[in-house]
Structure formats: C-alpha cells, structure tokens
Amino acid sequence: MVQIFSTFEHSTNLELAITVLEKNGIQKGNIFAVPLTNRKTERRLFDSIHNADGISLISTGAALGTAFAVIGASVGFKLAWGPIYWGLIGAAGGFALGVCIDVFYYKVIKKQQRLLRGKNSEVILVIECEESQADIVEDVLWHHFAIGTARVV
C-alpha cells in the first residue's frame, strides 16, 4: 500500500479530483481530506531572541540617518546651533523617517501583496492505494491543480 499526500485550495477542483479518484477505483474509505486552519494573526514586526524573519526595520533608517546627518552638519555651519547639533538632529530625523517608511511598507504595501498574491493550502488530501495505482492518482491530483504532492511507500 502507498499513501499519497497532496494539498489543495478549497475549491471545486478538490471535489472533482475526489470524484475522478473514486471513478478510477479508489474507495471512499481510502480517501481522507483534512481542512487546515490558516494563520489569522499578522506577523510581528519586531523580532525576538527566538524568532527572526529576516526583515530589518532599521536599515533604511540607518541610511537616511547618515544622509540627513551629513546634510544637517553641512547646513549647520550657517545656522545658530552649529554643525554638531544640526548633524544630530538630521541623524535622528532621518532615522525616524526611515523606520516610518519601513513600517508603512511592511504593514500596508507588503500586506496587500501577500493577500493578493498567494495560493494557500487549505486542505490536505490523503489517499491510500495500491502501488500500481499511485502514478494514476498523482496524475489526477496534478490535473486538478494540487499545490503539492508527496508519496510515502
């Protein structure tokens, strides 16, 4: 006996795949569909010591802070407080602006792209069949738009 695992979006393609499998001789008792619960909470923006996602919120802030510090120090020679204070003010302002840009980008723009872009696995389909039927079962699953398949002997 072989077990074939596949993931699907919850759609009519899943129902059609199950129907075609039953017509090809797979019994109802050998087909098992498990609905998944997808993530409902948003990702955290700030990393912890145990969890990091590779997104840095300070890289743009550091770059803008440096640029604004140079501009502030240059202009500060002509202003009342001098180049040091205006350089520090420029660095703080540039850093804050960069962090705000990154937060806006990852909270608003990336969230919309993530919602629009993805196919999410919503159902895992487990089929138990004979080894001679495994290739036919996988072909049926791929033909009905499975997101992924795996075969366990």
PDB file of N, CA and C in Angstrom, residues 73-140:
ATOM      1  N   ALA A  73      24.797  68.627   9.166  1.00  0.00           N
ATOM      2  CA  ALA A  73      26.088  69.182   9.571  1.00  0.00           C
ATOM      3  C   ALA A  73      26.583  70.215   8.565  1.00  0.00           C
ATOM      4  N   SER A  74      26.341  69.969   7.292  1.00  0.00           N
ATOM      5  CA  SER A  74      26.775  70.922   6.266  1.00  0.00           C
ATOM      6  C   SER A  74      26.016  72.237   6.373  1.00  0.00           C
ATOM      7  N   VAL A  75      24.716  72.143   6.545  1.00  0.00           N
ATOM      8  CA  VAL A  75      23.891  73.343   6.650  1.00  0.00           C
ATOM      9  C   VAL A  75      24.090  74.013   8.010  1.00  0.00           C
ATOM     10  N   GLY A  76      24.460  73.217   9.006  1.00  0.00           N
ATOM     11  CA  GLY A  76      24.615  73.727  10.370  1.00  0.00           C
ATOM     12  C   GLY A  76      25.704  74.768  10.529  1.00  0.00           C
ATOM     13  N   PHE A  77      26.638  74.831   9.595  1.00  0.00           N
ATOM     14  CA  PHE A  77      27.671  75.867   9.683  1.00  0.00           C
ATOM     15  C   PHE A  77      27.067  77.255   9.554  1.00  0.00           C
ATOM     16  N   LYS A  78      25.931  77.357   8.877  1.00  0.00           N
ATOM     17  CA  LYS A  78      25.308  78.661   8.672  1.00  0.00           C
ATOM     18  C   LYS A  78      24.194  78.933   9.676  1.00  0.00           C
ATOM     19  N   LEU A  79      23.775  77.933  10.469  1.00  0.00           N
ATOM     20  CA  LEU A  79      22.663  78.083  11.403  1.00  0.00           C
ATOM     21  C   LEU A  79      23.171  78.371  12.812  1.00  0.00           C
ATOM     22  N   ALA A  80      22.252  78.768  13.677  1.00  0.00           N
ATOM     23  CA  ALA A  80      22.608  79.248  15.010  1.00  0.00           C
ATOM     24  C   ALA A  80      23.209  78.162  15.906  1.00  0.00           C
ATOM     25  N   TRP A  81      22.734  76.941  15.877  1.00  0.00           N
ATOM     26  CA  TRP A  81      23.191  75.929  16.826  1.00  0.00           C
ATOM     27  C   TRP A  81      24.480  75.255  16.404  1.00  0.00           C
ATOM     28  N   GLY A  82      24.900  75.420  15.201  1.00  0.00           N
ATOM     29  CA  GLY A  82      26.163  74.857  14.762  1.00  0.00           C
ATOM     30  C   GLY A  82      26.017  73.490  14.109  1.00  0.00           C
ATOM     31  N   PRO A  83      27.086  72.988  13.534  1.00  0.00           N
ATOM     32  CA  PRO A  83      27.021  71.746  12.750  1.00  0.00           C
ATOM     33  C   PRO A  83      26.794  70.482  13.595  1.00  0.00           C
ATOM     34  N   ILE A  84      27.274  70.465  14.834  1.00  0.00           N
ATOM     35  CA  ILE A  84      27.128  69.243  15.635  1.00  0.00           C
ATOM     36  C   ILE A  84      25.664  69.005  15.991  1.00  0.00           C
ATOM     37  N   TYR A  85      25.002  70.023  16.511  1.00  0.00           N
ATOM     38  CA  TYR A  85      23.594  69.854  16.877  1.00  0.00           C
ATOM     39  C   TYR A  85      22.731  69.550  15.652  1.00  0.00           C
ATOM     40  N   TRP A  86      22.965  70.266  14.556  1.00  0.00           N
ATOM     41  CA  TRP A  86      22.157  70.034  13.365  1.00  0.00           C
ATOM     42  C   TRP A  86      22.465  68.682  12.721  1.00  0.00           C
ATOM     43  N   GLY A  87      23.696  68.216  12.865  1.00  0.00           N
ATOM     44  CA  GLY A  87      24.027  66.864  12.405  1.00  0.00           C
ATOM     45  C   GLY A  87      23.283  65.805  13.214  1.00  0.00           C
ATOM     46  N   LEU A  88      23.228  65.994  14.546  1.00  0.00           N
ATOM     47  CA  LEU A  88      22.486  65.050  15.401  1.00  0.00           C
ATOM     48  C   LEU A  88      20.984  65.115  15.136  1.00  0.00           C
ATOM     49  N   ILE A  89      20.467  66.324  14.940  1.00  0.00           N
ATOM     50  CA  ILE A  89      19.045  66.471  14.621  1.00  0.00           C
ATOM     51  C   ILE A  89      18.736  65.795  13.276  1.00  0.00           C
ATOM     52  N   GLY A  90      19.603  65.994  12.284  1.00  0.00           N
ATOM     53  CA  GLY A  90      19.423  65.348  10.987  1.00  0.00           C
ATOM     54  C   GLY A  90      19.490  63.830  11.082  1.00  0.00           C
ATOM     55  N   ALA A  91      20.424  63.306  11.907  1.00  0.00           N
ATOM     56  CA  ALA A  91      20.543  61.857  12.068  1.00  0.00           C
ATOM     57  C   ALA A  91      19.285  61.282  12.716  1.00  0.00           C
ATOM     58  N   ALA A  92      18.791  61.943  13.777  1.00  0.00           N
ATOM     59  CA  ALA A  92      17.577  61.456  14.456  1.00  0.00           C
ATOM     60  C   ALA A  92      16.359  61.546  13.540  1.00  0.00           C
ATOM     61  N   GLY A  93      16.240  62.657  12.837  1.00  0.00           N
ATOM     62  CA  GLY A  93      15.103  62.817  11.924  1.00  0.00           C
ATOM     63  C   GLY A  93      15.144  61.829  10.769  1.00  0.00           C
ATOM     64  N   GLY A  94      16.311  61.609  10.190  1.00  0.00           N
ATOM     65  CA  GLY A  94      16.456  60.654   9.092  1.00  0.00           C
ATOM     66  C   GLY A  94      16.196  59.228   9.541  1.00  0.00           C
ATOM     67  N   PHE A  95      16.697  58.891  10.746  1.00  0.00           N
ATOM     68  CA  PHE A  95      16.451  57.547  11.271  1.00  0.00           C
ATOM     69  C   PHE A  95      14.960  57.327  11.503  1.00  0.00           C
ATOM     70  N   ALA A  96      14.291  58.304  12.119  1.00  0.00           N
ATOM     71  CA  ALA A  96      12.849  58.180  12.379  1.00  0.00           C
ATOM     72  C   ALA A  96      12.066  58.080  11.073  1.00  0.00           C
ATOM     73  N   LEU A  97      12.437  58.875  10.084  1.00  0.00           N
ATOM     74  CA  LEU A  97      11.766  58.819   8.791  1.00  0.00           C
ATOM     75  C   LEU A  97      11.962  57.450   8.135  1.00  0.00           C
ATOM     76  N   GLY A  98      13.170  56.914   8.194  1.00  0.00           N
ATOM     77  CA  GLY A  98      13.450  55.601   7.605  1.00  0.00           C
ATOM     78  C   GLY A  98      12.673  54.484   8.277  1.00  0.00           C
ATOM     79  N   VAL A  99      12.580  54.508   9.608  1.00  0.00           N
ATOM     80  CA  VAL A  99      11.805  53.490  10.320  1.00  0.00           C
ATOM     81  C   VAL A  99      10.327  53.615   9.966  1.00  0.00           C
ATOM     82  N   CYS A 100       9.820  54.836   9.876  1.00  0.00           N
ATOM     83  CA  CYS A 100       8.414  55.038   9.487  1.00  0.00           C
ATOM     84  C   CYS A 100       8.142  54.519   8.080  1.00  0.00           C
ATOM     85  N   ILE A 101       9.069  54.745   7.161  1.00  0.00           N
ATOM     86  CA  ILE A 101       8.920  54.243   5.791  1.00  0.00           C
ATOM     87  C   ILE A 101       8.867  52.714   5.791  1.00  0.00           C
ATOM     88  N   ASP A 102       9.783  52.074   6.528  1.00  0.00           N
ATOM     89  CA  ASP A 102       9.805  50.612   6.583  1.00  0.00           C
ATOM     90  C   ASP A 102       8.543  50.051   7.215  1.00  0.00           C
ATOM     91  N   VAL A 103       8.085  50.646   8.304  1.00  0.00           N
ATOM     92  CA  VAL A 103       6.865  50.166   8.961  1.00  0.00           C
ATOM     93  C   VAL A 103       5.678  50.298   8.014  1.00  0.00           C
ATOM     94  N   PHE A 104       5.561  51.431   7.338  1.00  0.00           N
ATOM     95  CA  PHE A 104       4.477  51.621   6.363  1.00  0.00           C
ATOM     96  C   PHE A 104       4.572  50.590   5.246  1.00  0.00           C
ATOM     97  N   TYR A 105       5.781  50.357   4.745  1.00  0.00           N
ATOM     98  CA  TYR A 105       5.980  49.423   3.644  1.00  0.00           C
ATOM     99  C   TYR A 105       5.564  48.001   4.031  1.00  0.00           C
ATOM    100  N   TYR A 106       6.030  47.541   5.199  1.00  0.00           N
ATOM    101  CA  TYR A 106       5.744  46.163   5.584  1.00  0.00           C
ATOM    102  C   TYR A 106       4.333  45.972   6.131  1.00  0.00           C
ATOM    103  N   LYS A 107       3.743  47.003   6.718  1.00  0.00           N
ATOM    104  CA  LYS A 107       2.392  46.873   7.273  1.00  0.00           C
ATOM    105  C   LYS A 107       1.310  47.065   6.224  1.00  0.00           C
ATOM    106  N   VAL A 108       1.508  47.960   5.264  1.00  0.00           N
ATOM    107  CA  VAL A 108       0.455  48.289   4.304  1.00  0.00           C
ATOM    108  C   VAL A 108       0.722  47.644   2.948  1.00  0.00           C
ATOM    109  N   ILE A 109       1.851  47.947   2.335  1.00  0.00           N
ATOM    110  CA  ILE A 109       2.106  47.510   0.964  1.00  0.00           C
ATOM    111  C   ILE A 109       2.347  46.006   0.897  1.00  0.00           C
ATOM    112  N   LYS A 110       3.224  45.476   1.734  1.00  0.00           N
ATOM    113  CA  LYS A 110       3.510  44.038   1.710  1.00  0.00           C
ATOM    114  C   LYS A 110       2.297  43.226   2.124  1.00  0.00           C
ATOM    115  N   LYS A 111       1.489  43.731   3.050  1.00  0.00           N
ATOM    116  CA  LYS A 111       0.292  43.011   3.478  1.00  0.00           C
ATOM    117  C   LYS A 111      -0.684  42.876   2.316  1.00  0.00           C
ATOM    118  N   GLN A 112      -0.861  43.937   1.528  1.00  0.00           N
ATOM    119  CA  GLN A 112      -1.753  43.864   0.371  1.00  0.00           C
ATOM    120  C   GLN A 112      -1.218  42.893  -0.663  1.00  0.00           C
ATOM    121  N   GLN A 113       0.099  42.903  -0.892  1.00  0.00           N
ATOM    122  CA  GLN A 113       0.682  41.972  -1.853  1.00  0.00           C
ATOM    123  C   GLN A 113       0.522  40.540  -1.374  1.00  0.00           C
ATOM    124  N   ARG A 114       0.690  40.309  -0.057  1.00  0.00           N
ATOM    125  CA  ARG A 114       0.547  38.966   0.484  1.00  0.00           C
ATOM    126  C   ARG A 114      -0.894  38.478   0.333  1.00  0.00           C
ATOM    127  N   LEU A 115      -1.871  39.376   0.518  1.00  0.00           N
ATOM    128  CA  LEU A 115      -3.262  38.983   0.371  1.00  0.00           C
ATOM    129  C   LEU A 115      -3.609  38.696  -1.084  1.00  0.00           C
ATOM    130  N   LEU A 116      -3.069  39.488  -2.011  1.00  0.00           N
ATOM    131  CA  LEU A 116      -3.410  39.320  -3.410  1.00  0.00           C
ATOM    132  C   LEU A 116      -2.659  38.155  -4.051  1.00  0.00           C
ATOM    133  N   ARG A 117      -1.438  37.924  -3.612  1.00  0.00           N
ATOM    134  CA  ARG A 117      -0.554  37.031  -4.326  1.00  0.00           C
ATOM    135  C   ARG A 117      -0.910  35.565  -4.178  1.00  0.00           C
ATOM    136  N   GLY A 118      -1.154  35.105  -2.965  1.00  0.00           N
ATOM    137  CA  GLY A 118      -0.893  33.724  -2.681  1.00  0.00           C
ATOM    138  C   GLY A 118      -1.991  32.720  -2.881  1.00  0.00           C
ATOM    139  N   LYS A 119      -1.550  31.536  -3.229  1.00  0.00           N
ATOM    140  CA  LYS A 119      -2.394  30.366  -3.118  1.00  0.00           C
ATOM    141  C   LYS A 119      -2.062  29.751  -1.777  1.00  0.00           C
ATOM    142  N   ASN A 120      -3.067  29.545  -0.967  1.00  0.00           N
ATOM    143  CA  ASN A 120      -2.843  28.960   0.340  1.00  0.00           C
ATOM    144  C   ASN A 120      -3.341  27.530   0.351  1.00  0.00           C
ATOM    145  N   SER A 121      -2.566  26.649   0.974  1.00  0.00           N
ATOM    146  CA  SER A 121      -3.040  25.290   1.173  1.00  0.00           C
ATOM    147  C   SER A 121      -4.154  25.337   2.194  1.00  0.00           C
ATOM    148  N   GLU A 122      -5.291  24.818   1.831  1.00  0.00           N
ATOM    149  CA  GLU A 122      -6.424  24.829   2.745  1.00  0.00           C
ATOM    150  C   GLU A 122      -6.888  23.432   3.111  1.00  0.00           C
ATOM    151  N   VAL A 123      -6.545  22.433   2.300  1.00  0.00           N
ATOM    152  CA  VAL A 123      -6.977  21.064   2.550  1.00  0.00           C
ATOM    153  C   VAL A 123      -5.816  20.120   2.243  1.00  0.00           C
ATOM    154  N   ILE A 124      -5.589  19.148   3.134  1.00  0.00           N
ATOM    155  CA  ILE A 124      -4.641  18.073   2.856  1.00  0.00           C
ATOM    156  C   ILE A 124      -5.466  16.850   2.482  1.00  0.00           C
ATOM    157  N   LEU A 125      -5.147  16.264   1.357  1.00  0.00           N
ATOM    158  CA  LEU A 125      -5.851  15.083   0.880  1.00  0.00           C
ATOM    159  C   LEU A 125      -4.906  13.895   1.004  1.00  0.00           C
ATOM    160  N   VAL A 126      -5.342  12.864   1.720  1.00  0.00           N
ATOM    161  CA  VAL A 126      -4.538  11.662   1.911  1.00  0.00           C
ATOM    162  C   VAL A 126      -5.249  10.520   1.195  1.00  0.00           C
ATOM    163  N   ILE A 127      -4.545   9.870   0.269  1.00  0.00           N
ATOM    164  CA  ILE A 127      -5.119   8.770  -0.492  1.00  0.00           C
ATOM    165  C   ILE A 127      -4.260   7.542  -0.253  1.00  0.00           C
ATOM    166  N   GLU A 128      -4.902   6.448   0.109  1.00  0.00           N
ATOM    167  CA  GLU A 128      -4.212   5.177   0.289  1.00  0.00           C
ATOM    168  C   GLU A 128      -4.604   4.281  -0.875  1.00  0.00           C
ATOM    169  N   CYS A 129      -3.610   3.790  -1.612  1.00  0.00           N
ATOM    170  CA  CYS A 129      -3.902   2.997  -2.805  1.00  0.00           C
ATOM    171  C   CYS A 129      -2.808   1.960  -3.019  1.00  0.00           C
ATOM    172  N   GLU A 130      -3.026   1.107  -4.004  1.00  0.00           N
ATOM    173  CA  GLU A 130      -2.018   0.126  -4.394  1.00  0.00           C
ATOM    174  C   GLU A 130      -0.891   0.848  -5.130  1.00  0.00           C
ATOM    175  N   GLU A 131       0.272   0.220  -5.133  1.00  0.00           N
ATOM    176  CA  GLU A 131       1.420   0.840  -5.789  1.00  0.00           C
ATOM    177  C   GLU A 131       1.204   0.982  -7.298  1.00  0.00           C
ATOM    178  N   SER A 132       0.430   0.097  -7.879  1.00  0.00           N
ATOM    179  CA  SER A 132       0.162   0.176  -9.320  1.00  0.00           C
ATOM    180  C   SER A 132      -0.747   1.360  -9.668  1.00  0.00           C
ATOM    181  N   GLN A 133      -1.533   1.843  -8.705  1.00  0.00           N
ATOM    182  CA  GLN A 133      -2.432   2.973  -8.949  1.00  0.00           C
ATOM    183  C   GLN A 133      -1.808   4.325  -8.618  1.00  0.00           C
ATOM    184  N   ALA A 134      -0.632   4.338  -8.003  1.00  0.00           N
ATOM    185  CA  ALA A 134      -0.050   5.574  -7.473  1.00  0.00           C
ATOM    186  C   ALA A 134       0.209   6.612  -8.564  1.00  0.00           C
ATOM    187  N   ASP A 135       0.737   6.182  -9.713  1.00  0.00           N
ATOM    188  CA  ASP A 135       1.017   7.142 -10.790  1.00  0.00           C
ATOM    189  C   ASP A 135      -0.267   7.758 -11.326  1.00  0.00           C
ATOM    190  N   ILE A 136      -1.310   6.952 -11.460  1.00  0.00           N
ATOM    191  CA  ILE A 136      -2.599   7.464 -11.942  1.00  0.00           C
ATOM    192  C   ILE A 136      -3.168   8.466 -10.948  1.00  0.00           C
ATOM    193  N   VAL A 137      -3.073   8.139  -9.657  1.00  0.00           N
ATOM    194  CA  VAL A 137      -3.594   9.036  -8.616  1.00  0.00           C
ATOM    195  C   VAL A 137      -2.861  10.370  -8.656  1.00  0.00           C
ATOM    196  N   GLU A 138      -1.524  10.337  -8.756  1.00  0.00           N
ATOM    197  CA  GLU A 138      -0.766  11.591  -8.816  1.00  0.00           C
ATOM    198  C   GLU A 138      -1.112  12.401 -10.061  1.00  0.00           C
ATOM    199  N   ASP A 139      -1.296  11.734 -11.196  1.00  0.00           N
ATOM    200  CA  ASP A 139      -1.690  12.448 -12.416  1.00  0.00           C
ATOM    201  C   ASP A 139      -3.044  13.130 -12.247  1.00  0.00           C
ATOM    202  N   VAL A 140      -3.977  12.430 -11.619  1.00  0.00           N
ATOM    203  CA  VAL A 140      -5.300  13.021 -11.375  1.00  0.00           C
ATOM    204  C   VAL A 140      -5.174  14.237 -10.463  1.00  0.00           C
TER     205      VAL A 140
END
